[in-house]
Amino acid sequence: MSKLDDIVSLSKRRGFIFPGSDVYGGFAGTWDFGPLGVLLKKKIMDSWWTFFVENREDMYGIDAAILMNPKTWEASGHTATFADPLVECKECKSRFRADKIADGINESVSTEEFLSLHVKCPVCGKENWGPIRKFNMMFSTHVGAVLPDDDSELMEKNVAYLRPETAQGIFVNYKNVVDTFYPSLPFGLAQQGKAFRNEISPRDFILRDRECSQMEIEYFVHPNDWEDNFEKMRALFHEFLEKEMGLKTEAIHELEVPAEDRAHYSKRTIDFMFDYPNGTEELMGLAYRTDFDLSNIARESGKSMEYRDKITGESFVPHVIEPSIGVERLFLAVLSNAYVEDEINGEKRVVLKLPENLAPYRFCVSPLLKNKPELVEKAQEVYKILRAKYGNVTWDDSGNIGKRYRKQDEIGTPKCVVIDFDTLEDGTVTVRDRDTTEQIRVKPEEL
Ligand SMILES: [Zn+2]
């Protein structure tokens, strides 16, 4: 088993992540977060929000609708260009993203170029390809009372898309915020929410799924200041990933994205790559989007997106620095960064060395024996105190103490608190450390 398989297995076994619609045999490209997954995911998202929004004066949060006026996607270029090169094997009818089954080509690969590489079908091994076709990754639906047998004009008129990125929900609210809060430049609008991409072949666990959560900031700046602000964001994200998420510095690599690989709107992009168990993959992107989006909106809506400087009186369309991070990608980075197999007293152990601020539970409280009422009663007392103080505290009185430790190690609980017979004598409890497995005795109020 690869390390990724181990993580997938642990995720399911301990209730972090289950395959989507598992009971019906799953649904490709979807995953469900279980009780512990929700706790970890929420901590990751809250930590981002605190770091980038609550602790700053220059950030405003928004939460826009997932369904947006389709003009949004015309203006942003998604209707025309948000497409992957789809190729079909004529032998077995399997469909693939051409640039994912051949080396050295990108999304704009032509049929001739692809055929010249003599790629064999990953499913049947033959080489008999149809032409490359552009496949738009937006999920479309129809809004309002539209029936399948309605004429195509009505269908067309009522088409809507599940948003393929959260960014546009921010851009369409830029003017609303400027007109109600009068922020000074530079300022940012931040949003967390779902985005949908109809990936041709979802894979690599939650790395490439069809439904994901994004955390995005559009940071509006004076056009002359973009480089300075780009550098500030770059440094801030390193700080966030390393200090708040606990990711190892050496596992994060910056990739300066060359012009031909950049999204159509970007003048400069740095991808933050992470060493995932199955290889180095994109963790997040930092893009300089210029005034591409606001200018498109101005053109498409007929409304001015100009910002008027309060001091100089200068009017201009702000430029944008966009740090964009996928929650699931970050979740998997945090999980694989924390996943360790070690040996304690000659016995193999799996442990999630999650940072304390992210661990689903901070403490696990248990009585040494569950059939001794005096121990259980005292343990309940300690449990209630810690729970009132920290919130995320769990109770475990199942199996023997060794089994409980094993379980808490696997879900990343930093400290296990055990109430034993000495507790009844001197009031101290045993506190066992997840990483070192060392045990000390302290008074519960010192925790
Ligand atoms: Zn085939």
Coordinates of C-alpha atoms and ligand atoms in Angstrom, one line a residue:
M1 CA 0.0 0.0 0.0
S2 CA 1.2 3.5 -0.8
K3 CA 1.2 6.2 1.8
L4 CA -1.8 7.8 0.1
D5 CA -3.7 4.5 0.4
D6 CA -2.8 4.4 4.1
I7 CA -4.3 7.9 4.5
V8 CA -7.4 7.1 2.5
S9 CA -7.9 4.0 4.7
L10 CA -7.3 5.9 7.9
S11 CA -9.7 8.6 6.8
K12 CA -12.4 6.1 6.3
R13 CA -11.6 3.9 9.3
R14 CA -11.6 6.9 11.7
G15 CA -14.4 8.9 10.2
F16 CA -12.5 11.8 8.5
I17 CA -13.6 11.2 4.9
F18 CA -15.9 8.7 3.2
P19 CA -16.5 8.2 -0.5
G20 CA -19.5 10.3 -1.6
S21 CA -22.9 8.4 -1.6
D22 CA -20.9 5.4 -0.3
V23 CA -24.0 3.3 0.4
Y24 CA -24.9 3.4 -3.3
G25 CA -21.4 2.4 -4.4
G26 CA -20.1 6.0 -4.5
F27 CA -20.3 8.8 -7.0
A28 CA -17.1 9.6 -8.9
G29 CA -15.3 12.8 -7.8
T30 CA -17.3 13.3 -4.7
W31 CA -16.3 12.8 -1.0
D32 CA -18.2 13.2 2.2
F33 CA -16.6 14.6 5.4
G34 CA -17.4 12.5 8.5
P35 CA -17.5 13.8 12.1
L36 CA -13.7 14.1 12.5
G37 CA -13.2 15.4 9.0
V38 CA -15.8 18.2 9.6
L39 CA -13.9 19.2 12.8
L40 CA -10.5 19.3 11.0
K41 CA -11.9 21.0 7.9
K42 CA -13.7 23.7 10.0
K43 CA -10.6 24.4 11.9
I44 CA -8.6 24.8 8.7
M45 CA -11.2 27.2 7.3
D46 CA -11.7 29.1 10.5
S47 CA -7.9 29.5 10.9
W48 CA -7.7 31.0 7.4
W49 CA -10.6 33.3 8.1
T50 CA -9.0 34.5 11.4
F51 CA -5.6 35.0 9.9
F52 CA -6.6 36.8 6.7
V53 CA -9.9 38.5 7.6
E54 CA -10.5 38.9 11.4
N55 CA -7.0 39.9 12.3
R56 CA -6.7 42.5 9.6
E57 CA -8.1 46.0 9.0
D58 CA -8.0 45.8 5.2
M59 CA -10.2 42.7 4.6
Y60 CA -13.9 42.3 4.2
G61 CA -15.8 39.0 4.1
I62 CA -18.5 38.1 1.7
D63 CA -20.6 35.1 1.0
A64 CA -22.1 35.2 -2.6
A65 CA -24.7 32.9 -4.2
I66 CA -23.5 29.7 -6.0
L67 CA -25.9 30.3 -8.9
M68 CA -25.0 33.5 -10.7
N69 CA -26.2 35.4 -13.7
P70 CA -24.7 33.6 -16.7
K71 CA -23.4 36.9 -18.0
T72 CA -20.8 36.4 -15.2
W73 CA -19.3 33.5 -17.1
E74 CA -19.4 35.2 -20.5
A75 CA -17.6 38.2 -19.0
S76 CA -15.0 36.1 -17.2
G77 CA -14.2 34.0 -20.2
H78 CA -15.3 30.7 -18.6
T79 CA -18.0 30.0 -21.2
A80 CA -15.5 30.3 -24.0
T81 CA -12.2 29.0 -22.5
F82 CA -12.8 27.0 -19.3
A83 CA -12.3 23.7 -21.2
D84 CA -10.1 20.7 -21.1
P85 CA -8.8 18.7 -24.2
L86 CA -11.0 15.6 -24.3
V87 CA -9.9 12.6 -26.3
E88 CA -11.8 9.4 -26.9
C89 CA -10.3 5.9 -27.6
K90 CA -12.2 4.6 -30.6
E91 CA -11.6 1.0 -29.5
C92 CA -13.0 1.0 -26.0
K93 CA -14.8 4.4 -25.9
S94 CA -12.9 5.5 -22.8
R95 CA -12.5 9.3 -22.5
F96 CA -9.5 11.0 -21.1
R97 CA -7.9 14.5 -20.6
A98 CA -5.3 14.4 -23.4
D99 CA -2.7 16.3 -21.4
K100 CA -3.0 13.9 -18.5
I101 CA -2.2 10.7 -20.4
A102 CA 0.8 12.1 -22.3
D103 CA 3.9 14.0 -21.2
G104 CA 5.1 17.3 -22.4
I105 CA 1.8 18.8 -23.6
N106 CA -0.6 21.3 -22.0
E107 CA -4.3 22.0 -22.2
S108 CA -4.0 23.7 -25.7
V109 CA -2.7 20.5 -27.4
S110 CA -3.9 20.0 -30.9
T111 CA -5.1 16.7 -32.4
E112 CA -2.0 16.5 -34.7
E113 CA 0.4 17.1 -31.8
F114 CA -1.3 14.5 -29.6
L115 CA -1.4 11.8 -32.4
S116 CA 2.3 12.4 -33.1
L117 CA 3.1 11.3 -29.5
H118 CA 1.7 7.7 -30.2
V119 CA 0.1 7.4 -26.8
K120 CA -1.5 4.0 -25.9
C121 CA -4.9 3.9 -24.4
P122 CA -4.5 3.5 -20.6
V123 CA -7.5 1.2 -20.5
C124 CA -7.2 -1.1 -23.6
G125 CA -3.6 -0.5 -24.6
K126 CA -4.5 0.3 -28.3
E127 CA -3.7 3.4 -30.3
N128 CA -6.8 4.5 -32.1
W129 CA -7.8 8.0 -31.1
G130 CA -10.6 10.3 -32.2
P131 CA -9.9 14.1 -32.5
I132 CA -9.3 16.3 -29.5
R133 CA -12.4 18.1 -28.5
K134 CA -12.8 21.0 -26.1
F135 CA -14.9 20.0 -23.0
N136 CA -16.2 22.8 -20.9
M137 CA -15.9 21.9 -17.2
M138 CA -18.8 24.0 -16.0
F139 CA -21.8 22.1 -14.7
S140 CA -24.9 23.5 -16.3
T141 CA -28.4 23.4 -15.1
H142 CA -31.7 25.2 -15.9
V143 CA -33.3 27.8 -13.7
G144 CA -37.1 28.1 -13.2
A145 CA -39.9 26.0 -14.7
V146 CA -38.1 24.4 -17.7
L147 CA -39.2 21.0 -19.0
P148 CA -37.0 18.5 -20.9
D149 CA -39.3 18.8 -24.0
D150 CA -39.2 22.7 -24.1
D151 CA -37.7 24.2 -27.2
S152 CA -34.0 24.7 -27.3
E153 CA -34.4 28.5 -27.2
L154 CA -36.1 28.5 -23.9
M155 CA -33.6 26.0 -22.5
E156 CA -30.8 28.2 -23.7
K157 CA -32.4 31.3 -22.1
N158 CA -32.7 29.6 -18.7
V159 CA -29.3 28.0 -18.5
A160 CA -27.3 28.6 -15.4
Y161 CA -24.0 27.2 -14.1
L162 CA -22.8 26.0 -10.8
R163 CA -19.9 28.4 -10.2
P164 CA -16.6 27.0 -11.3
E165 CA -14.7 29.4 -9.0
T166 CA -15.7 31.6 -6.1
A167 CA -13.7 34.6 -7.4
Q168 CA -16.5 35.9 -9.6
G169 CA -18.9 36.1 -6.6
I170 CA -16.3 38.5 -5.1
F171 CA -15.9 40.6 -8.3
V172 CA -19.6 41.2 -8.8
N173 CA -19.7 42.6 -5.3
Y174 CA -16.7 44.8 -5.6
K175 CA -18.9 47.9 -6.4
N176 CA -21.4 47.0 -3.6
V177 CA -18.6 47.0 -1.0
V178 CA -16.9 50.2 -2.4
D179 CA -20.3 52.0 -2.3
T180 CA -21.2 50.9 1.2
F181 CA -17.9 50.8 3.1
Y182 CA -15.7 53.3 1.2
P183 CA -12.5 51.2 1.8
S184 CA -9.1 52.7 1.0
L185 CA -6.8 50.9 -1.3
P186 CA -5.4 48.4 -1.0
F187 CA -8.2 46.3 0.4
G188 CA -9.4 42.7 0.0
L189 CA -12.6 40.8 -0.3
A190 CA -12.5 37.3 1.1
Q191 CA -14.8 34.4 0.6
Q192 CA -15.1 30.7 1.4
G193 CA -17.4 28.5 -0.5
K194 CA -18.2 25.7 -2.9
A195 CA -17.1 25.6 -6.5
F196 CA -17.8 22.9 -9.1
R197 CA -15.7 21.5 -11.9
N198 CA -16.8 18.7 -14.2
E199 CA -13.4 17.0 -14.2
I200 CA -13.0 14.4 -17.0
S201 CA -11.2 12.0 -14.7
P202 CA -11.4 12.9 -11.0
R203 CA -8.6 11.1 -9.1
D204 CA -6.0 11.2 -6.3
F205 CA -8.5 11.1 -3.5
I206 CA -9.7 14.6 -2.7
L207 CA -7.0 16.3 -4.8
R208 CA -9.0 16.4 -8.0
D209 CA -12.7 16.2 -7.2
R210 CA -15.8 17.6 -8.9
E211 CA -17.1 19.6 -6.0
C212 CA -14.7 21.4 -3.7
S213 CA -14.5 24.3 -1.3
Q214 CA -12.3 27.3 -2.0
M215 CA -10.9 30.1 0.1
E216 CA -10.2 33.1 -2.0
I217 CA -9.1 36.7 -1.6
E218 CA -9.3 39.4 -4.3
Y219 CA -6.9 42.0 -3.1
F220 CA -7.5 45.3 -4.9
V221 CA -4.5 47.5 -5.4
H222 CA -3.3 50.6 -7.3
P223 CA -1.9 49.3 -10.7
N224 CA 1.5 50.8 -9.8
D225 CA 1.6 48.8 -6.5
W226 CA 0.9 45.3 -7.7
E227 CA 4.4 43.9 -7.3
D228 CA 4.8 45.1 -3.8
N229 CA 1.4 43.7 -2.8
F230 CA 2.1 40.4 -4.7
E231 CA 5.3 40.0 -2.6
K232 CA 3.4 40.8 0.7
M233 CA 0.8 38.1 -0.1
R234 CA 3.4 35.6 -1.1
A235 CA 5.1 36.1 2.3
L236 CA 1.8 36.0 4.2
F237 CA 0.8 32.7 2.7
H238 CA 4.2 31.1 3.5
E239 CA 3.6 32.2 7.1
F240 CA 0.0 30.9 7.1
L241 CA 1.0 27.5 5.6
E242 CA 4.0 26.9 7.8
K243 CA 2.9 28.5 11.2
E244 CA -0.9 28.0 11.2
M245 CA -1.1 24.8 9.1
G246 CA 2.1 23.3 10.4
L247 CA 3.3 22.3 6.9
K248 CA 7.0 21.6 6.6
T249 CA 8.9 24.4 4.9
E250 CA 10.9 22.0 2.7
A251 CA 7.7 20.3 1.4
I252 CA 6.4 23.6 -0.1
H253 CA 7.9 24.7 -3.5
E254 CA 7.1 27.8 -5.5
L255 CA 6.6 27.3 -9.2
E256 CA 6.7 30.4 -11.4
V257 CA 4.1 29.6 -14.0
P258 CA 5.3 30.3 -17.5
A259 CA 3.1 32.6 -19.7
E260 CA 1.8 29.7 -21.9
D261 CA 0.5 27.8 -18.9
R262 CA -1.1 30.6 -17.1
A263 CA -4.8 31.1 -16.9
H264 CA -6.1 33.5 -19.5
Y265 CA -6.5 36.3 -17.1
S266 CA -3.2 36.3 -15.3
K267 CA 0.0 38.3 -15.9
R268 CA 1.9 36.5 -13.2
T269 CA 1.2 33.4 -11.3
I270 CA 3.1 31.5 -8.7
D271 CA 1.8 28.1 -7.8
F272 CA 2.6 26.8 -4.4
M273 CA 3.4 23.2 -4.9
F274 CA 3.3 20.6 -2.1
D275 CA 5.0 17.2 -1.8
Y276 CA 1.9 15.0 -1.5
P277 CA 2.3 11.3 -0.9
N278 CA 1.8 10.6 -4.6
G279 CA 4.0 13.4 -5.9
T280 CA 4.4 17.1 -6.0
E281 CA 1.1 18.8 -6.8
E282 CA -0.5 22.3 -6.7
L283 CA -1.6 23.3 -3.3
M284 CA -2.6 26.9 -4.1
G285 CA -2.2 29.7 -6.6
L286 CA -1.1 33.3 -6.3
A287 CA -2.1 35.2 -9.4
Y288 CA -1.9 38.8 -10.6
R289 CA -5.2 39.2 -12.4
T290 CA -4.6 42.8 -13.5
D291 CA -7.9 44.7 -14.1
F292 CA -9.1 41.8 -16.3
D293 CA -12.2 40.9 -14.3
L294 CA -13.4 44.4 -13.2
S295 CA -12.9 45.7 -16.8
N296 CA -14.9 42.8 -18.2
I297 CA -17.7 43.4 -15.7
A298 CA -17.7 47.1 -16.6
R299 CA -18.0 46.3 -20.3
E300 CA -20.6 43.6 -19.9
S301 CA -22.7 45.4 -17.3
G302 CA -22.3 49.0 -18.5
K303 CA -21.5 50.1 -15.0
S304 CA -18.3 51.9 -14.0
M305 CA -15.8 49.9 -11.9
E306 CA -13.6 52.9 -11.3
Y307 CA -12.2 53.6 -7.9
R308 CA -11.7 57.3 -6.9
D309 CA -8.8 57.9 -4.6
K310 CA -10.0 60.0 -1.6
I311 CA -6.8 62.0 -1.3
T312 CA -5.5 62.4 -4.9
G313 CA -8.9 62.4 -6.6
E314 CA -7.4 60.0 -9.2
S315 CA -9.9 57.6 -10.9
F316 CA -8.9 54.2 -12.1
V317 CA -9.9 50.5 -12.2
P318 CA -8.0 48.7 -9.5
H319 CA -5.8 45.8 -10.2
V320 CA -6.1 42.5 -8.3
I321 CA -3.8 40.1 -6.5
E322 CA -5.6 36.8 -6.0
P323 CA -4.4 34.1 -3.5
S324 CA -6.7 31.1 -4.1
I325 CA -6.6 27.9 -2.1
G326 CA -8.7 24.7 -2.3
V327 CA -9.8 23.5 1.1
E328 CA -9.6 19.8 0.2
R329 CA -6.0 20.3 -1.2
L330 CA -5.0 22.0 2.0
F331 CA -6.8 19.3 4.1
L332 CA -4.9 16.6 2.3
A333 CA -1.6 18.5 2.8
V334 CA -2.3 18.9 6.5
L335 CA -3.2 15.2 6.8
S336 CA -0.3 13.8 4.9
N337 CA 2.1 16.2 6.7
A338 CA 0.9 14.9 10.0
Y339 CA 0.7 11.2 9.1
V340 CA 3.6 9.3 10.7
E341 CA 4.3 5.6 11.3
D342 CA 6.7 5.0 14.1
E343 CA 7.5 2.3 16.7
I344 CA 6.8 2.4 20.4
N345 CA 8.3 -0.4 22.5
G346 CA 8.7 -2.5 19.4
E347 CA 5.1 -2.0 18.3
K348 CA 4.2 -0.3 15.1
R349 CA 2.0 2.8 15.6
V350 CA 0.1 5.2 13.3
V351 CA 0.0 8.7 14.6
L352 CA -1.4 12.0 13.2
K353 CA 1.0 14.7 14.5
L354 CA -1.5 17.5 13.8
P355 CA -0.7 20.9 15.2
E356 CA -2.6 21.6 18.4
N357 CA -4.7 24.3 16.8
L358 CA -6.0 21.9 14.1
A359 CA -6.4 18.6 16.0
P360 CA -10.2 17.6 16.0
Y361 CA -9.9 17.1 19.8
R362 CA -7.5 18.8 22.1
F363 CA -7.9 16.3 24.9
C364 CA -9.3 12.9 25.4
V365 CA -10.5 12.2 29.0
S366 CA -11.0 8.7 30.3
P367 CA -11.3 6.7 33.5
L368 CA -8.7 4.0 33.8
L369 CA -11.4 1.4 34.4
K370 CA -15.0 1.9 33.3
N371 CA -16.4 -0.5 35.9
K372 CA -15.2 1.6 38.9
P373 CA -17.9 4.2 39.5
E374 CA -15.6 6.4 41.7
L375 CA -13.2 6.7 38.7
V376 CA -15.9 7.3 36.2
E377 CA -17.5 10.0 38.4
K378 CA -14.2 11.8 38.9
A379 CA -13.3 11.5 35.2
Q380 CA -16.7 13.0 34.2
E381 CA -15.9 15.9 36.5
V382 CA -12.6 16.6 34.8
Y383 CA -14.2 16.0 31.4
K384 CA -16.8 18.7 32.0
I385 CA -14.3 21.2 33.3
L386 CA -12.0 20.7 30.2
R387 CA -15.0 20.8 27.9
A388 CA -16.2 24.0 29.3
K389 CA -12.7 25.5 28.9
Y390 CA -11.7 24.2 25.5
G391 CA -14.9 22.9 23.8
N392 CA -13.2 20.2 21.6
V393 CA -12.6 17.5 24.2
T394 CA -13.7 13.9 23.8
W395 CA -14.6 11.1 26.2
D396 CA -13.4 7.5 25.7
D397 CA -14.0 4.6 28.1
S398 CA -14.0 1.8 25.5
G399 CA -11.5 -1.1 25.5
N400 CA -8.3 -1.0 27.5
I401 CA -6.1 2.0 28.0
G402 CA -3.6 0.9 25.3
K403 CA -6.3 0.6 22.7
R404 CA -7.6 4.1 23.6
Y405 CA -4.2 5.6 23.2
R406 CA -3.8 3.9 19.8
K407 CA -7.1 5.4 18.7
Q408 CA -6.4 8.9 19.9
D409 CA -3.0 8.8 18.3
E410 CA -4.6 7.9 15.0
I411 CA -7.0 10.8 15.1
G412 CA -4.3 13.2 16.3
T413 CA -5.5 14.0 19.9
P414 CA -2.5 15.8 21.4
K415 CA -3.1 14.8 25.1
C416 CA -4.9 11.9 26.8
V417 CA -6.0 12.6 30.4
V418 CA -6.5 9.4 32.5
I419 CA -8.2 9.3 35.9
D420 CA -6.8 6.5 38.0
F421 CA -6.7 5.4 41.7
D422 CA -3.9 7.9 42.5
T423 CA -6.3 10.6 41.4
L424 CA -8.7 9.7 44.2
E425 CA -5.7 10.0 46.6
D426 CA -3.9 13.1 45.6
G427 CA -6.1 14.7 42.9
T428 CA -3.6 14.5 40.1
V429 CA -4.3 12.9 36.7
T430 CA -2.1 11.2 34.2
V431 CA -1.4 13.3 31.0
R432 CA 0.0 11.3 28.2
D433 CA 1.6 13.1 25.2
R434 CA 0.7 11.9 21.7
D435 CA 4.1 12.6 20.1
T436 CA 6.5 11.4 22.8
T437 CA 4.1 9.0 24.6
E438 CA 5.6 10.4 27.8
Q439 CA 3.3 10.6 30.8
I440 CA 3.3 13.2 33.6
R441 CA 1.0 13.8 36.6
V442 CA -0.6 17.1 37.0
K443 CA -3.6 18.7 38.7
P444 CA -6.5 19.0 36.3
E445 CA -6.7 22.8 36.8
E446 CA -3.2 23.1 35.4
L447 CA -4.4 21.8 32.0
Ligands
ZN1 ZN -9.1 2.1 -25.2

